[in-house]
Structures are given as structure tokens and as C-alpha cells.
Amino acid sequence: MGRSRRTIPEELLLLALDPATGTTAQPQSLDLGLAGAQLVELALAGRIAPDGDRIAVVQPRPTGDPTLDCALELLRRRGAPVRAVHWIGGPRLGLRQVYLSHLERCGMVAAVAGQMCGVLPTTRYQATDNAITREIRSRLDSAIRTGVPPDPRTAALAALAHAVGLGKHLYPGNEGRSSRSRLRDLIRHDPMGGLVAHAVMDVQNGAGAQPRRNPASAPAGPGARPGAPEPARGVPMQPRRGAMARAVVH
């Protein structure tokens, strides 16, 4: 996958960034939305496809995006198609931070060091080029204002923005009520975006819980520890850091 186009996870995170505070709106649900956005991006790249309410890998060839390829490989290892709600509701360790760091490396955001209560170091993020965020917003605004069916990428972004609760961040107050309603209605214009958006909302409503797997029955790979947690879906493995770490304000 070339880097001439921003991915849906990147755009969703840029939409969620609050320029006034340097934090992200809806931080808890945003992790779920990023996991869903990865699925949509992989589907648009022809690597996965919906199979009812499940996700099936149809082309395991890497996309060239390390974070997406990590998610693709984990999906491939599952063997059988996985329910979208179970995938999105699975464990994840810092998917938001992975994408914030990625956007910083790409020069789309800048990390700003600070302190919480004058003691605890924090990191906030500011977009380096507000024109990018304005362009993303313009696509959503146009789809909402004109009623013309948007392209699949914009429709999926709108569906995920609604699913994670960004409507009130993007279109606040009573004056934004009709826009929030139209944002929700855009879900129907992209089947894959609609599937993952509904899965994100189902997880938030408690429908994504899976029975705990018996560690004794799970296949153990080389060096596997009984009961060891599964890696977060779509998050590249990272080295452990020391006990003292910089707090990141989301």
C-alpha cells in the first residue's frame, strides 16, 4: 500500500484530536474505533472481506503498512473467519498511542511535553498542518450537507466517527443536532463500514464479550507461557520500557 493516501485509522485519530487541549475526544471508544478502522482499510485494500457478521482473510499479502499488516497477520493466524464484534472487542494495548506515534513520525502531529499537577510528565499532541484536518472535515460536511452518497472511504469514516461518539465533538450543541443525525445516516452507504461501526457500538453496549479460553486447550508455540495474554489486535510488538514512563494525556 502506497503512502500517497492517508488511512482511515489516521483520519479518524486526526478528527478526534482537540486542537485546544492536545488530547483526543472519546479516548475509550476511540481504541475500538481504530481497531474497526483497520478492518475497513484492509477491506478497501482487498485483504479481507465480510462473511456475514464475520471477517475473512481473502488475500494475506502484506500491504506495506506495518500496523495494518500486524492486524492482517493476526487475522490470518485465526484460520477461520472471526466475528467483527469479537475482534474489535478483543484485548488491545495502546492502539491509540501506536497511531499517535505513527502520525508524529509522519510529521502530521507534534508531541508537546508538559506536566500534570506540576509533577507528572505528560505528552499532548497538536496537528502540524490544520489543512489536513480541515480537508477531512470538509468531506464529511459535504456528505452531510448535500445528501449525495459519499465515496466508501468517507462513508466508512463517517460511520466510525458516529460509532465512537465523535458527533458531539465535530457538531456540538443543539445547532449540530441535525448534522449528528445525518452523520449517523451515512452508515448505510458502506457495508463494511456499517458492519464495523455496529460492531464498535455493540462492544460498547457489552455485546463483544467472549468466553475466556482455557489456556490448557490453546496451542502453545515455542516459548509460550500458560495463560499468557494474546497480543493486542493490530498493535506491533514493542520492547518493554522501564517502570517510570511518560504519561500520555489522551
PDB file of C-alpha atoms in Angstrom, residues 92-249:
ATOM      1  CA  ARG A  92      -5.590  -4.068  22.848  1.00  0.00           C
ATOM      2  CA  LEU A  93      -2.583  -2.416  24.399  1.00  0.00           C
ATOM      3  CA  GLY A  94      -2.185   1.165  23.275  1.00  0.00           C
ATOM      4  CA  LEU A  95      -3.515   1.169  19.708  1.00  0.00           C
ATOM      5  CA  ARG A  96      -4.236   4.891  20.096  1.00  0.00           C
ATOM      6  CA  GLN A  97      -0.682   5.567  21.197  1.00  0.00           C
ATOM      7  CA  VAL A  98       0.695   3.486  18.315  1.00  0.00           C
ATOM      8  CA  TYR A  99      -1.147   5.714  15.843  1.00  0.00           C
ATOM      9  CA  LEU A 100      -0.238   8.929  17.653  1.00  0.00           C
ATOM     10  CA  SER A 101       3.437   7.939  17.477  1.00  0.00           C
ATOM     11  CA  HIS A 102       2.981   6.984  13.831  1.00  0.00           C
ATOM     12  CA  LEU A 103       1.430  10.363  12.987  1.00  0.00           C
ATOM     13  CA  GLU A 104       4.301  12.063  14.792  1.00  0.00           C
ATOM     14  CA  ARG A 105       6.853  10.135  12.706  1.00  0.00           C
ATOM     15  CA  CYS A 106       4.952  11.122   9.555  1.00  0.00           C
ATOM     16  CA  GLY A 107       5.041  14.767  10.592  1.00  0.00           C
ATOM     17  CA  MET A 108       1.263  15.118  10.862  1.00  0.00           C
ATOM     18  CA  VAL A 109       1.277  15.787  14.611  1.00  0.00           C
ATOM     19  CA  ALA A 110       3.836  17.179  17.034  1.00  0.00           C
ATOM     20  CA  ALA A 111       4.289  15.944  20.596  1.00  0.00           C
ATOM     21  CA  VAL A 112       4.231  18.690  23.229  1.00  0.00           C
ATOM     22  CA  ALA A 113       5.746  17.853  26.609  1.00  0.00           C
ATOM     23  CA  GLY A 114       4.097  19.169  29.769  1.00  0.00           C
ATOM     24  CA  GLN A 115       3.295  18.322  33.354  1.00  0.00           C
ATOM     25  CA  MET A 116       0.192  17.231  35.207  1.00  0.00           C
ATOM     26  CA  CYS A 117      -0.245  18.900  38.603  1.00  0.00           C
ATOM     27  CA  GLY A 118       3.259  20.263  38.145  1.00  0.00           C
ATOM     28  CA  VAL A 119       4.783  16.845  38.789  1.00  0.00           C
ATOM     29  CA  LEU A 120       3.825  14.067  36.375  1.00  0.00           C
ATOM     30  CA  PRO A 121       5.294  14.468  32.873  1.00  0.00           C
ATOM     31  CA  THR A 122       2.652  14.371  30.133  1.00  0.00           C
ATOM     32  CA  THR A 123       2.570  14.443  26.351  1.00  0.00           C
ATOM     33  CA  ARG A 124      -0.080  16.213  24.315  1.00  0.00           C
ATOM     34  CA  TYR A 125      -0.372  16.229  20.541  1.00  0.00           C
ATOM     35  CA  GLN A 126      -1.059  19.046  18.115  1.00  0.00           C
ATOM     36  CA  ALA A 127      -1.707  18.743  14.378  1.00  0.00           C
ATOM     37  CA  THR A 128       1.158  20.282  12.419  1.00  0.00           C
ATOM     38  CA  ASP A 129      -0.997  21.109   9.405  1.00  0.00           C
ATOM     39  CA  ASN A 130      -4.578  22.052  10.198  1.00  0.00           C
ATOM     40  CA  ALA A 131      -5.351  21.996   6.467  1.00  0.00           C
ATOM     41  CA  ILE A 132      -5.288  18.192   6.594  1.00  0.00           C
ATOM     42  CA  THR A 133      -7.939  18.052   9.307  1.00  0.00           C
ATOM     43  CA  ARG A 134      -9.988  20.710   7.501  1.00  0.00           C
ATOM     44  CA  GLU A 135      -9.916  18.607   4.317  1.00  0.00           C
ATOM     45  CA  ILE A 136     -11.134  15.546   6.218  1.00  0.00           C
ATOM     46  CA  ARG A 137     -13.894  17.581   7.874  1.00  0.00           C
ATOM     47  CA  SER A 138     -14.833  19.083   4.521  1.00  0.00           C
ATOM     48  CA  ARG A 139     -15.530  15.628   3.093  1.00  0.00           C
ATOM     49  CA  LEU A 140     -17.831  14.792   5.995  1.00  0.00           C
ATOM     50  CA  ASP A 141     -19.516  18.205   5.872  1.00  0.00           C
ATOM     51  CA  SER A 142     -20.131  17.876   2.135  1.00  0.00           C
ATOM     52  CA  ALA A 143     -21.728  14.441   2.521  1.00  0.00           C
ATOM     53  CA  ILE A 144     -23.925  15.722   5.342  1.00  0.00           C
ATOM     54  CA  ARG A 145     -24.898  18.963   3.605  1.00  0.00           C
ATOM     55  CA  THR A 146     -25.575  17.693   0.084  1.00  0.00           C
ATOM     56  CA  GLY A 147     -27.031  14.281   0.841  1.00  0.00           C
ATOM     57  CA  VAL A 148     -25.057  12.869  -2.093  1.00  0.00           C
ATOM     58  CA  PRO A 149     -23.780   9.347  -1.273  1.00  0.00           C
ATOM     59  CA  PRO A 150     -20.088   9.711  -0.374  1.00  0.00           C
ATOM     60  CA  ASP A 151     -17.263   7.504  -1.548  1.00  0.00           C
ATOM     61  CA  PRO A 152     -16.755   4.295   0.502  1.00  0.00           C
ATOM     62  CA  ARG A 153     -13.782   5.725   2.379  1.00  0.00           C
ATOM     63  CA  THR A 154     -15.666   8.817   3.542  1.00  0.00           C
ATOM     64  CA  ALA A 155     -18.794   6.787   4.326  1.00  0.00           C
ATOM     65  CA  ALA A 156     -16.775   4.386   6.490  1.00  0.00           C
ATOM     66  CA  LEU A 157     -15.054   7.284   8.264  1.00  0.00           C
ATOM     67  CA  ALA A 158     -18.438   8.864   8.993  1.00  0.00           C
ATOM     68  CA  ALA A 159     -19.797   5.558  10.296  1.00  0.00           C
ATOM     69  CA  LEU A 160     -16.845   5.107  12.642  1.00  0.00           C
ATOM     70  CA  ALA A 161     -16.942   8.742  13.793  1.00  0.00           C
ATOM     71  CA  HIS A 162     -20.570   8.220  14.778  1.00  0.00           C
ATOM     72  CA  ALA A 163     -19.859   4.845  16.402  1.00  0.00           C
ATOM     73  CA  VAL A 164     -17.158   6.184  18.723  1.00  0.00           C
ATOM     74  CA  GLY A 165     -19.207   9.246  19.681  1.00  0.00           C
ATOM     75  CA  LEU A 166     -17.331  11.948  17.778  1.00  0.00           C
ATOM     76  CA  GLY A 167     -20.577  13.500  16.561  1.00  0.00           C
ATOM     77  CA  LYS A 168     -20.830  15.796  19.587  1.00  0.00           C
ATOM     78  CA  HIS A 169     -17.164  16.743  19.194  1.00  0.00           C
ATOM     79  CA  LEU A 170     -17.495  17.549  15.492  1.00  0.00           C
ATOM     80  CA  TYR A 171     -21.019  19.042  15.561  1.00  0.00           C
ATOM     81  CA  PRO A 172     -21.654  20.261  19.126  1.00  0.00           C
ATOM     82  CA  GLY A 173     -24.736  21.747  20.714  1.00  0.00           C
ATOM     83  CA  ASN A 174     -28.327  21.987  19.605  1.00  0.00           C
ATOM     84  CA  GLU A 175     -27.265  23.580  16.329  1.00  0.00           C
ATOM     85  CA  GLY A 176     -25.319  20.447  15.469  1.00  0.00           C
ATOM     86  CA  ARG A 177     -28.151  18.032  16.187  1.00  0.00           C
ATOM     87  CA  SER A 178     -29.269  17.637  12.565  1.00  0.00           C
ATOM     88  CA  SER A 179     -25.683  17.169  11.395  1.00  0.00           C
ATOM     89  CA  ARG A 180     -25.150  14.440  14.014  1.00  0.00           C
ATOM     90  CA  SER A 181     -28.286  12.724  12.779  1.00  0.00           C
ATOM     91  CA  ARG A 182     -27.113  12.863   9.172  1.00  0.00           C
ATOM     92  CA  LEU A 183     -23.667  11.616  10.214  1.00  0.00           C
ATOM     93  CA  ARG A 184     -25.362   8.553  11.678  1.00  0.00           C
ATOM     94  CA  ASP A 185     -27.374   8.045   8.488  1.00  0.00           C
ATOM     95  CA  LEU A 186     -24.179   7.810   6.399  1.00  0.00           C
ATOM     96  CA  ILE A 187     -23.575   4.352   7.884  1.00  0.00           C
ATOM     97  CA  ARG A 188     -25.805   2.797   5.240  1.00  0.00           C
ATOM     98  CA  HIS A 189     -23.579   3.913   2.341  1.00  0.00           C
ATOM     99  CA  ASP A 190     -20.725   1.469   3.003  1.00  0.00           C
ATOM    100  CA  PRO A 191     -21.490  -2.152   4.006  1.00  0.00           C
ATOM    101  CA  MET A 192     -18.073  -2.821   5.551  1.00  0.00           C
ATOM    102  CA  GLY A 193     -18.049   0.497   7.396  1.00  0.00           C
ATOM    103  CA  GLY A 194     -21.557  -0.210   8.639  1.00  0.00           C
ATOM    104  CA  LEU A 195     -20.561  -3.697   9.812  1.00  0.00           C
ATOM    105  CA  VAL A 196     -17.615  -2.499  11.881  1.00  0.00           C
ATOM    106  CA  ALA A 197     -19.449   0.603  13.151  1.00  0.00           C
ATOM    107  CA  HIS A 198     -22.272  -1.549  14.505  1.00  0.00           C
ATOM    108  CA  ALA A 199     -19.669  -3.911  15.989  1.00  0.00           C
ATOM    109  CA  VAL A 200     -17.994  -0.976  17.768  1.00  0.00           C
ATOM    110  CA  MET A 201     -21.340   0.108  19.215  1.00  0.00           C
ATOM    111  CA  ASP A 202     -22.196  -3.477  20.213  1.00  0.00           C
ATOM    112  CA  VAL A 203     -18.902  -3.780  22.100  1.00  0.00           C
ATOM    113  CA  GLN A 204     -19.626  -0.537  23.942  1.00  0.00           C
ATOM    114  CA  ASN A 205     -23.034  -1.962  24.862  1.00  0.00           C
ATOM    115  CA  GLY A 206     -21.440  -5.092  26.258  1.00  0.00           C
ATOM    116  CA  ALA A 207     -22.131  -7.445  23.349  1.00  0.00           C
ATOM    117  CA  GLY A 208     -18.487  -8.157  22.490  1.00  0.00           C
ATOM    118  CA  ALA A 209     -17.563 -10.348  25.445  1.00  0.00           C
ATOM    119  CA  GLN A 210     -16.060 -13.714  24.587  1.00  0.00           C
ATOM    120  CA  PRO A 211     -15.785 -16.762  26.828  1.00  0.00           C
ATOM    121  CA  ARG A 212     -12.324 -16.987  28.348  1.00  0.00           C
ATOM    122  CA  ARG A 213     -10.253 -19.581  26.553  1.00  0.00           C
ATOM    123  CA  ASN A 214      -8.814 -22.426  28.583  1.00  0.00           C
ATOM    124  CA  PRO A 215      -5.033 -21.947  28.423  1.00  0.00           C
ATOM    125  CA  ALA A 216      -4.536 -25.712  28.614  1.00  0.00           C
ATOM    126  CA  SER A 217      -6.505 -26.213  25.409  1.00  0.00           C
ATOM    127  CA  ALA A 218      -4.829 -23.428  23.456  1.00  0.00           C
ATOM    128  CA  PRO A 219      -1.966 -24.450  21.155  1.00  0.00           C
ATOM    129  CA  ALA A 220       1.338 -23.418  22.675  1.00  0.00           C
ATOM    130  CA  GLY A 221       4.047 -22.052  20.421  1.00  0.00           C
ATOM    131  CA  PRO A 222       7.740 -22.032  21.199  1.00  0.00           C
ATOM    132  CA  GLY A 223       8.341 -20.216  24.457  1.00  0.00           C
ATOM    133  CA  ALA A 224       4.629 -19.730  25.119  1.00  0.00           C
ATOM    134  CA  ARG A 225       3.602 -19.357  28.761  1.00  0.00           C
ATOM    135  CA  PRO A 226       0.391 -20.925  30.062  1.00  0.00           C
ATOM    136  CA  GLY A 227      -2.228 -18.240  30.455  1.00  0.00           C
ATOM    137  CA  ALA A 228      -0.132 -15.597  28.675  1.00  0.00           C
ATOM    138  CA  PRO A 229      -2.359 -12.850  27.209  1.00  0.00           C
ATOM    139  CA  GLU A 230      -2.870 -12.639  23.470  1.00  0.00           C
ATOM    140  CA  PRO A 231      -1.108  -9.674  21.816  1.00  0.00           C
ATOM    141  CA  ALA A 232      -3.331  -6.689  21.222  1.00  0.00           C
ATOM    142  CA  ARG A 233      -5.013  -6.895  17.836  1.00  0.00           C
ATOM    143  CA  GLY A 234      -3.278  -4.719  15.254  1.00  0.00           C
ATOM    144  CA  VAL A 235      -0.560  -3.481  17.618  1.00  0.00           C
ATOM    145  CA  PRO A 236       3.047  -4.275  16.672  1.00  0.00           C
ATOM    146  CA  MET A 237       5.030  -5.832  19.494  1.00  0.00           C
ATOM    147  CA  GLN A 238       7.139  -3.268  21.291  1.00  0.00           C
ATOM    148  CA  PRO A 239      10.004  -3.665  23.787  1.00  0.00           C
ATOM    149  CA  ARG A 240       9.158  -3.296  27.444  1.00  0.00           C
ATOM    150  CA  ARG A 241      10.036   0.010  28.983  1.00  0.00           C
ATOM    151  CA  GLY A 242      11.203   0.837  32.450  1.00  0.00           C
ATOM    152  CA  ALA A 243       8.858   1.315  35.375  1.00  0.00           C
ATOM    153  CA  MET A 244       8.976   5.084  35.035  1.00  0.00           C
ATOM    154  CA  ALA A 245       7.316   6.237  31.824  1.00  0.00           C
ATOM    155  CA  ARG A 246       5.990   9.475  30.468  1.00  0.00           C
ATOM    156  CA  ALA A 247       2.232   9.790  30.894  1.00  0.00           C
ATOM    157  CA  VAL A 248       0.313  10.447  27.708  1.00  0.00           C
ATOM    158  CA  VAL A 249      -2.770  12.585  28.038  1.00  0.00           C
TER     159      VAL A 249
END
